[in-house]
XYZ file of C-alpha atoms in Angstrom:
220
model
C 3.625 29.315 -24.455
C 5.418 28.319 -21.308
C 8.822 29.189 -20.005
C 11.120 27.375 -17.598
C 10.717 28.497 -14.003
C 13.520 28.646 -11.505
C 13.523 25.774 -9.032
C 15.555 24.958 -5.978
C 16.783 21.451 -6.720
C 19.579 21.471 -4.158
C 17.544 19.334 -1.776
C 16.254 16.975 -4.438
C 18.881 14.214 -4.135
C 18.681 14.202 -0.343
C 14.870 14.157 -0.327
C 14.769 11.326 -2.831
C 17.340 9.303 -0.901
C 15.497 9.984 2.359
C 12.288 8.749 0.768
C 14.044 5.551 -0.286
C 15.551 5.207 3.199
C 12.126 5.666 4.813
C 10.615 2.966 2.617
C 13.441 0.548 3.445
C 13.069 1.226 7.171
C 9.358 0.446 6.972
C 9.969 -2.722 4.945
C 12.589 -3.864 7.469
C 9.686 -4.380 9.894
C 8.062 -6.913 7.571
C 8.126 -10.556 8.620
C 8.446 -13.503 6.215
C 5.196 -14.418 4.485
C 3.373 -17.469 5.783
C 1.368 -19.795 3.526
C -1.179 -21.690 5.633
C -4.456 -23.562 5.132
C -7.182 -20.930 5.384
C -9.356 -23.205 7.535
C -6.720 -23.433 10.267
C -6.861 -19.728 11.147
C -8.746 -18.946 14.375
C -10.536 -15.651 15.104
C -10.568 -14.716 18.799
C -13.160 -12.579 20.675
C -10.742 -9.642 20.908
C -10.219 -9.535 17.138
C -6.863 -11.323 17.142
C -6.243 -14.107 14.619
C -4.223 -17.154 15.596
C -2.079 -18.429 12.725
C -0.766 -22.013 12.749
C 2.992 -22.046 13.233
C 3.087 -18.280 13.829
C 0.846 -17.466 16.774
C -1.232 -14.361 17.359
C -1.527 -11.481 14.902
C -3.784 -8.442 14.729
C -5.378 -7.859 11.306
C -5.504 -4.268 10.111
C -8.658 -2.954 8.406
C -7.533 -4.062 4.934
C -6.636 -7.614 6.011
C -9.932 -7.903 7.882
C -11.790 -6.837 4.737
C -9.874 -9.401 2.680
C -10.766 -12.178 5.125
C -14.403 -11.061 5.129
C -14.528 -11.033 1.322
C -13.021 -14.514 1.138
C -15.629 -15.771 3.618
C -18.470 -14.007 1.803
C -19.535 -11.736 4.652
C -19.933 -8.012 5.315
C -18.101 -7.685 8.600
C -19.323 -4.307 9.876
C -22.972 -4.867 8.958
C -23.235 -8.470 10.097
C -21.532 -7.982 13.457
C -22.719 -4.487 14.344
C -24.791 -5.741 17.289
C -22.920 -9.008 17.925
C -20.949 -9.743 21.064
C -17.197 -10.427 20.708
C -17.845 -14.085 21.508
C -20.594 -14.427 18.878
C -18.387 -12.710 16.315
C -15.504 -15.049 17.133
C -17.703 -18.141 16.906
C -19.170 -17.160 13.533
C -15.843 -16.131 11.999
C -14.087 -19.299 13.179
C -17.009 -21.463 12.065
C -16.814 -20.015 8.566
C -13.030 -20.337 8.518
C -13.376 -24.030 9.358
C -15.357 -24.509 6.142
C -12.898 -22.561 3.983
C -10.897 -24.343 1.295
C -7.371 -23.901 0.028
C -4.404 -21.981 1.387
C -3.643 -18.288 1.717
C -0.472 -16.221 1.893
C -0.314 -13.970 4.950
C 1.771 -10.802 4.906
C 2.893 -9.725 8.373
C 4.919 -6.979 10.010
C 6.381 -6.444 13.471
C 4.475 -4.185 15.853
C 5.277 -4.805 19.498
C 4.405 -8.188 20.957
C 1.616 -8.935 18.466
C 2.481 -8.693 14.739
C 0.194 -6.897 12.320
C -1.527 -8.977 9.653
C -1.214 -6.690 6.607
C -2.738 -8.821 3.875
C -4.390 -12.123 3.020
C -3.594 -13.000 -0.602
C -3.316 -16.044 -2.841
C -0.410 -18.465 -2.279
C 1.151 -17.518 -5.633
C 1.086 -13.778 -4.922
C 4.495 -12.150 -5.419
C 5.001 -8.748 -3.849
C 7.037 -6.001 -5.466
C 8.389 -3.919 -2.610
C 8.155 -0.130 -2.860
C 11.871 0.412 -2.234
C 12.769 -1.810 -5.215
C 10.715 0.384 -7.547
C 11.861 3.715 -6.143
C 15.453 2.458 -6.009
C 15.311 1.429 -9.676
C 13.957 4.843 -10.661
C 16.563 6.598 -8.544
C 19.353 4.665 -10.292
C 17.817 5.289 -13.710
C 17.630 9.029 -13.029
C 21.294 9.367 -12.042
C 22.653 12.437 -13.821
C 19.122 13.680 -14.553
C 17.618 16.645 -12.736
C 15.050 14.868 -10.575
C 13.089 16.187 -7.620
C 10.987 14.313 -5.079
C 7.500 15.798 -4.930
C 5.431 13.683 -2.588
C 5.014 10.334 -0.871
C 1.679 8.916 0.262
C 1.624 5.638 2.197
C -1.505 3.862 3.416
C -2.330 0.322 4.522
C -3.347 -0.459 0.953
C -0.958 1.383 -1.340
C 2.053 3.630 -1.810
C 2.096 6.573 -4.204
C 5.305 8.394 -5.143
C 5.710 11.421 -7.388
C 9.127 12.326 -8.815
C 9.537 15.517 -10.825
C 12.002 15.479 -13.725
C 13.708 18.503 -15.283
C 12.721 22.131 -14.798
C 9.100 23.084 -14.151
C 7.143 25.290 -16.505
C 5.476 28.499 -15.343
C 2.036 29.183 -16.749
C 1.423 32.371 -14.828
C -0.103 33.247 -11.490
C 1.284 32.794 -8.012
C 0.938 29.017 -7.984
C 1.439 28.141 -11.610
C 4.396 25.722 -11.597
C 3.774 22.604 -13.677
C 6.167 19.677 -13.355
C 6.687 16.703 -15.617
C 6.711 13.683 -13.322
C 6.974 9.964 -12.900
C 3.883 8.866 -10.984
C 4.345 5.513 -9.239
C 1.527 3.591 -7.587
C 2.118 0.241 -5.917
C 0.396 -2.078 -3.510
C 2.076 -5.150 -2.069
C -0.998 -6.208 -0.097
C -3.325 -7.163 -2.954
C -5.199 -3.896 -3.435
C -3.726 -3.007 -6.851
C -0.831 -3.770 -9.146
C 2.283 -1.765 -9.918
C 1.794 1.217 -12.216
C 4.386 3.731 -13.458
C 3.090 6.657 -15.521
C 4.210 9.962 -16.919
C 2.113 12.750 -15.504
C 1.886 16.492 -14.920
C 1.863 17.957 -11.430
C 0.780 21.446 -10.467
C 0.914 22.901 -6.991
C -2.285 24.703 -6.027
C -2.151 26.148 -2.508
C -1.103 23.218 -0.285
C -2.660 20.559 -2.533
C -1.180 18.874 -5.572
C -3.198 18.388 -8.737
C -2.074 15.510 -10.952
C -3.060 14.752 -14.519
C -1.799 11.838 -16.668
C -0.414 12.583 -20.109
C -1.682 10.804 -23.228
C -0.355 7.223 -23.626
C 1.699 7.797 -20.508
C 1.780 4.333 -18.988
C 5.296 2.915 -18.828
C 4.792 -0.111 -16.583
C 1.740 -1.980 -15.366
C 2.264 -5.250 -13.526
C -0.216 -7.394 -11.633
C 1.320 -9.094 -8.613
């Protein structure tokens, strides 16, 4: 038997809107995607890639792993003892033999853009702000509370509590019903929206999906 617990929801709308604003600010740094022949990319000794029609870009760890997978190599193991010049020669040599085109996802970062992802030409990204914005609009008039936001190079995870939490006893016993949103617009995973339970234990959050809880699952 559980009973509703009191909750301070006065900051919920502002936190949710600030989360949406933060996502939009990050996405505003994104550059237009570029679709280029894979074989025309050049890998330089200092780890910069030169993209035809774009210029220099620095791949992050995820983009570098994607390039390595497409070329059939294990980057860290193969080049552990290699010089920058040897690494550049081998990477560019393999790129020259590559077939087809790739879609490059880029973002601004000083003078040299960041290469965020290397995906198929037909890849269509679903931006995080579109998803969170849609949920925010759908929850208008509903007691909703932002719980957490996790953003990495590979994915974004958002947790939005709905309604009043339930108290199951103890000092840290609040259990929230939540929308759990996971999205990646760099090819790591698809979009997933689930119903879940969230319980705060110390400073960590424990999440558990409910039965048949998946609302949306979309591959990019």
